[in-house]
Amino acid sequence: MNTFMRTAAAPDIADAARGAAVGRPIHETFSSDFQTVYSQHVGFVWRVLRGMGVSDAVVEDAVQDVFIVVHRRLAEFDGRHSIRSWLFAIAYRVAREQRRKVRRTQDQLPFEHQIRDGAPTPAESAEQAEALQLACELLEQLDDEKRTVLVLTEIEGMTAPEIAEVTGTQLNTVYTRLRRARLQLNQAMAKWRKKKL
Amino acid sequence: MTDLAPDVKKLMSQARDSFSPSEERIAAVRNALAARIEGAGGGGAGGAGQGAASGVWSAGSWIGLGVVVALGVTGAVALLDREPSQPSIPANTAVRVEPADTLPSIAPVAPSENVAPRVVEPARPAVRGQRAASNKLAARESLREPARANRSARPESNAHSRAVSAPAPRDVRAARATGPQPSAANVSDAPREAAAAERSSSAVVSASVENAARTRDESSWTAPERPAASRAKEAVAPPVVDESLAREIALLRRASKALAAGRPDTALALTEEHETTFPRGTLRQERLAARALALCALGRPLEAREAARALEEMAPRSPHLMRIRASCAEHEPR
């Protein structure tokens, strides 16, 4: 993943820093920047978290966690890397923490039933809900790295070079993981289809 | 270059739709963030809290997002308010109902009807922060929506006390979010683990909630008979007549989902919210069950056992007891 070094601030951040220097309250100074970041990128963060396995029940908490960090560290953000890659790194970390918690909890709570997440709301059809369930199951089968590239391309519609930038990986690595992820999903889907028959 | 099989590609694009947040959920999180951020640092900078342009989201920027925010507030007020919402609220956007996996009757009135649904759960765990924020918002928005300000006066006091009751999970989470990067753990997730965990403990409360509600409240229950774990094949279910029961159900379902997702702190707070809001509610058993399990997960077995004991006194043949006994709350049956 990218490391974000504290070097010279990008122009917009620099203005804000100057504002802070003359005594304007930090909140007011950064309010529009943070507001903008939130509005423009909340969808991306949200979908990344969901795609990385955070359940719908707690995704709002997770989104908050991400943006709390964003708010706290927006001043340090040097603008050298894209803001999306910064947000992605935070979201990825939050998602992994969340998944770790789920694993730990599972040990303590033995249950027999399996209730599916994402059941139909009135706006969705039953078919949509089943599709979501299946999509999540398929994504679960991938490891984190393959799931990352697959979610970013198939769900976010990013190109391989964009993915490389956002995740801080080599372009060739992205292509390789993508190919393997797709193969794996195709195979998993074929197996599922066979089971249904 | 390998490409995804067409049906998988379609699945992914459907997933994208499902993963995308609705406008009111975006607003709900924004409100919760504002509450947390202003709560954390509001003392110094903003000064006059509600005043003109202080705080993370200054009044100026509210105007641009006023519509979205109003929907978020409206959703919250609609939840608290028992009168029908104003017809200007589009049925699909102003309310977002908890996915009703086993309780089709939670589904709101079909979109074709003009009256906004009575059963509303606009946000999930974030709703606590949202209510705190929405109190402030309601005051600020009162210029724009005078009628609503009067109606929200009553529920506000309830909402506020409820919001106050849940500070702890937020602080813990904030601390965690900014803490040092957790040391690398075993990343290779077993394929089914996380998905199963998401589904598993929902069953404790959710599966029985439907049965409990059915048996205890026959007179007002209009839902057709359904097996507990089946997926609804019809797109629309009949509306719930008893709104408060539906709200109880929604609240406890969120608790069980929070348990399943490894958030026992949230789950516990939700059970406490249920206790405050519905002290003599129909679903006391489910609440105690969820409470016991949450306490177990939080490493508080003594309190968990207390909850289990209370449940047993209340309902010695409760189906929850078996599951609770398998957890840390196990104790000698009378």
XYZ file of C-alpha atoms in Angstrom, chain A residues 9-172:
164
model
C 1.330 20.555 0.831
C -0.723 20.679 -2.322
C -2.179 24.125 -3.149
C -5.634 23.639 -1.680
C -4.299 22.230 1.534
C -1.721 24.980 1.703
C -4.405 27.629 1.600
C -6.200 25.901 4.384
C -3.007 25.725 6.365
C -2.462 29.417 5.884
C -5.972 30.027 7.073
C -5.249 28.023 10.153
C -2.091 29.984 10.716
C -4.003 33.248 10.899
C -6.193 31.870 13.625
C -9.313 30.703 11.857
C -10.736 27.692 13.632
C -9.640 24.437 12.113
C -13.156 23.176 11.687
C -14.240 26.122 9.708
C -11.090 26.130 7.685
C -11.400 22.534 6.677
C -15.112 22.281 6.677
C -15.596 22.699 2.974
C -12.672 20.448 2.111
C -13.876 17.671 4.317
C -17.428 18.205 3.207
C -16.323 17.926 -0.394
C -14.267 14.843 0.235
C -17.181 13.221 1.977
C -19.751 14.039 -0.656
C -17.573 13.100 -3.556
C -16.179 9.888 -2.176
C -18.644 8.418 0.308
C -20.126 6.181 -2.381
C -16.712 4.848 -3.301
C -15.781 4.186 0.334
C -19.130 2.575 0.983
C -18.918 0.215 -1.961
C -15.313 -0.687 -1.253
C -16.208 -1.598 2.313
C -19.129 -3.713 1.186
C -17.104 -5.305 -1.559
C -14.401 -6.158 0.929
C -16.879 -8.049 3.071
C -18.292 -5.552 5.560
C -21.905 -6.497 6.116
C -24.739 -4.134 5.406
C -25.658 -4.048 9.070
C -22.436 -2.369 10.135
C -21.233 -0.656 6.998
C -22.439 2.703 8.281
C -20.250 2.365 11.348
C -17.358 1.413 9.127
C -17.924 4.387 6.814
C -17.887 6.624 9.859
C -14.644 5.074 11.026
C -13.063 5.820 7.679
C -14.147 9.431 7.597
C -13.199 10.071 11.183
C -9.673 9.202 10.150
C -10.036 11.333 7.048
C -11.166 14.278 9.083
C -8.366 13.896 11.532
C -5.668 13.574 8.922
C -6.868 15.668 6.053
C -4.329 18.290 7.055
C -1.477 15.860 6.549
C -2.686 14.686 3.201
C -0.047 15.911 0.842
C -2.030 15.592 -2.330
C 0.819 13.829 -4.036
C -1.173 10.653 -4.393
C -4.777 10.717 -5.388
C -7.257 11.132 -2.633
C -8.974 7.988 -3.778
C -5.914 5.897 -3.085
C -5.663 7.416 0.360
C -9.317 6.690 1.046
C -8.938 3.214 -0.315
C -6.062 2.450 2.006
C -8.080 3.572 5.021
C -11.171 1.689 3.910
C -9.151 -1.444 3.252
C -7.727 -1.330 6.738
C -11.115 -0.721 8.325
C -12.593 -3.594 6.338
C -9.886 -5.959 7.447
C -10.344 -5.011 11.083
C -14.028 -5.586 10.744
C -13.531 -9.012 9.216
C -11.104 -9.949 11.940
C -13.731 -9.048 14.499
C -16.295 -11.193 12.761
C -13.962 -14.171 12.823
C -13.239 -13.712 16.518
C -16.902 -13.430 17.356
C -17.791 -16.542 15.478
C -15.757 -18.643 17.886
C -17.797 -17.495 20.826
C -21.258 -17.811 19.371
C -22.146 -21.262 18.118
C -25.195 -21.249 15.920
C -26.919 -23.695 13.685
C -29.081 -21.448 11.597
C -28.006 -19.665 8.497
C -29.958 -16.591 7.727
C -29.095 -14.726 4.632
C -28.070 -11.125 4.627
C -29.514 -8.711 2.124
C -33.038 -9.988 2.004
C -35.420 -8.040 -0.214
C -36.540 -4.610 0.807
C -39.623 -3.353 -0.923
C -37.431 -1.545 -3.414
C -35.630 -4.734 -4.330
C -37.016 -7.880 -5.718
C -36.363 -11.288 -4.311
C -34.250 -11.956 -7.336
C -32.052 -8.983 -6.605
C -31.586 -10.074 -3.035
C -30.577 -13.555 -4.100
C -28.170 -12.092 -6.610
C -26.566 -10.003 -3.896
C -26.250 -13.021 -1.654
C -24.599 -15.036 -4.372
C -22.293 -12.184 -5.350
C -21.145 -11.844 -1.740
C -20.546 -15.568 -1.483
C -18.468 -15.542 -4.626
C -16.438 -12.575 -3.455
C -15.832 -14.274 -0.139
C -14.003 -17.053 -1.913
C -11.300 -14.740 -3.151
C -8.364 -13.767 -1.023
C -8.022 -10.116 -0.072
C -5.704 -9.217 -2.909
C -7.762 -10.802 -5.644
C -10.943 -9.516 -4.173
C -9.517 -6.006 -4.109
C -8.684 -5.901 -7.790
C -11.913 -7.562 -8.724
C -14.090 -5.244 -6.683
C -12.288 -2.184 -7.981
C -12.691 -3.246 -11.561
C -16.080 -4.899 -11.649
C -17.826 -2.802 -9.022
C -16.028 0.504 -9.289
C -15.271 0.217 -12.952
C -11.646 1.229 -12.552
C -9.018 0.429 -15.144
C -5.978 -1.630 -14.307
C -3.677 1.406 -14.264
C -6.102 3.169 -11.925
C -6.165 0.146 -9.679
C -2.406 0.020 -9.671
C -2.275 3.631 -8.537
C -5.010 3.349 -5.942
C -3.634 0.220 -4.359
C 0.022 0.974 -4.813
C 0.791 -2.204 -6.682
C 2.594 -2.906 -9.909
C 0.504 -2.863 -13.038
C 1.559 -6.381 -14.011
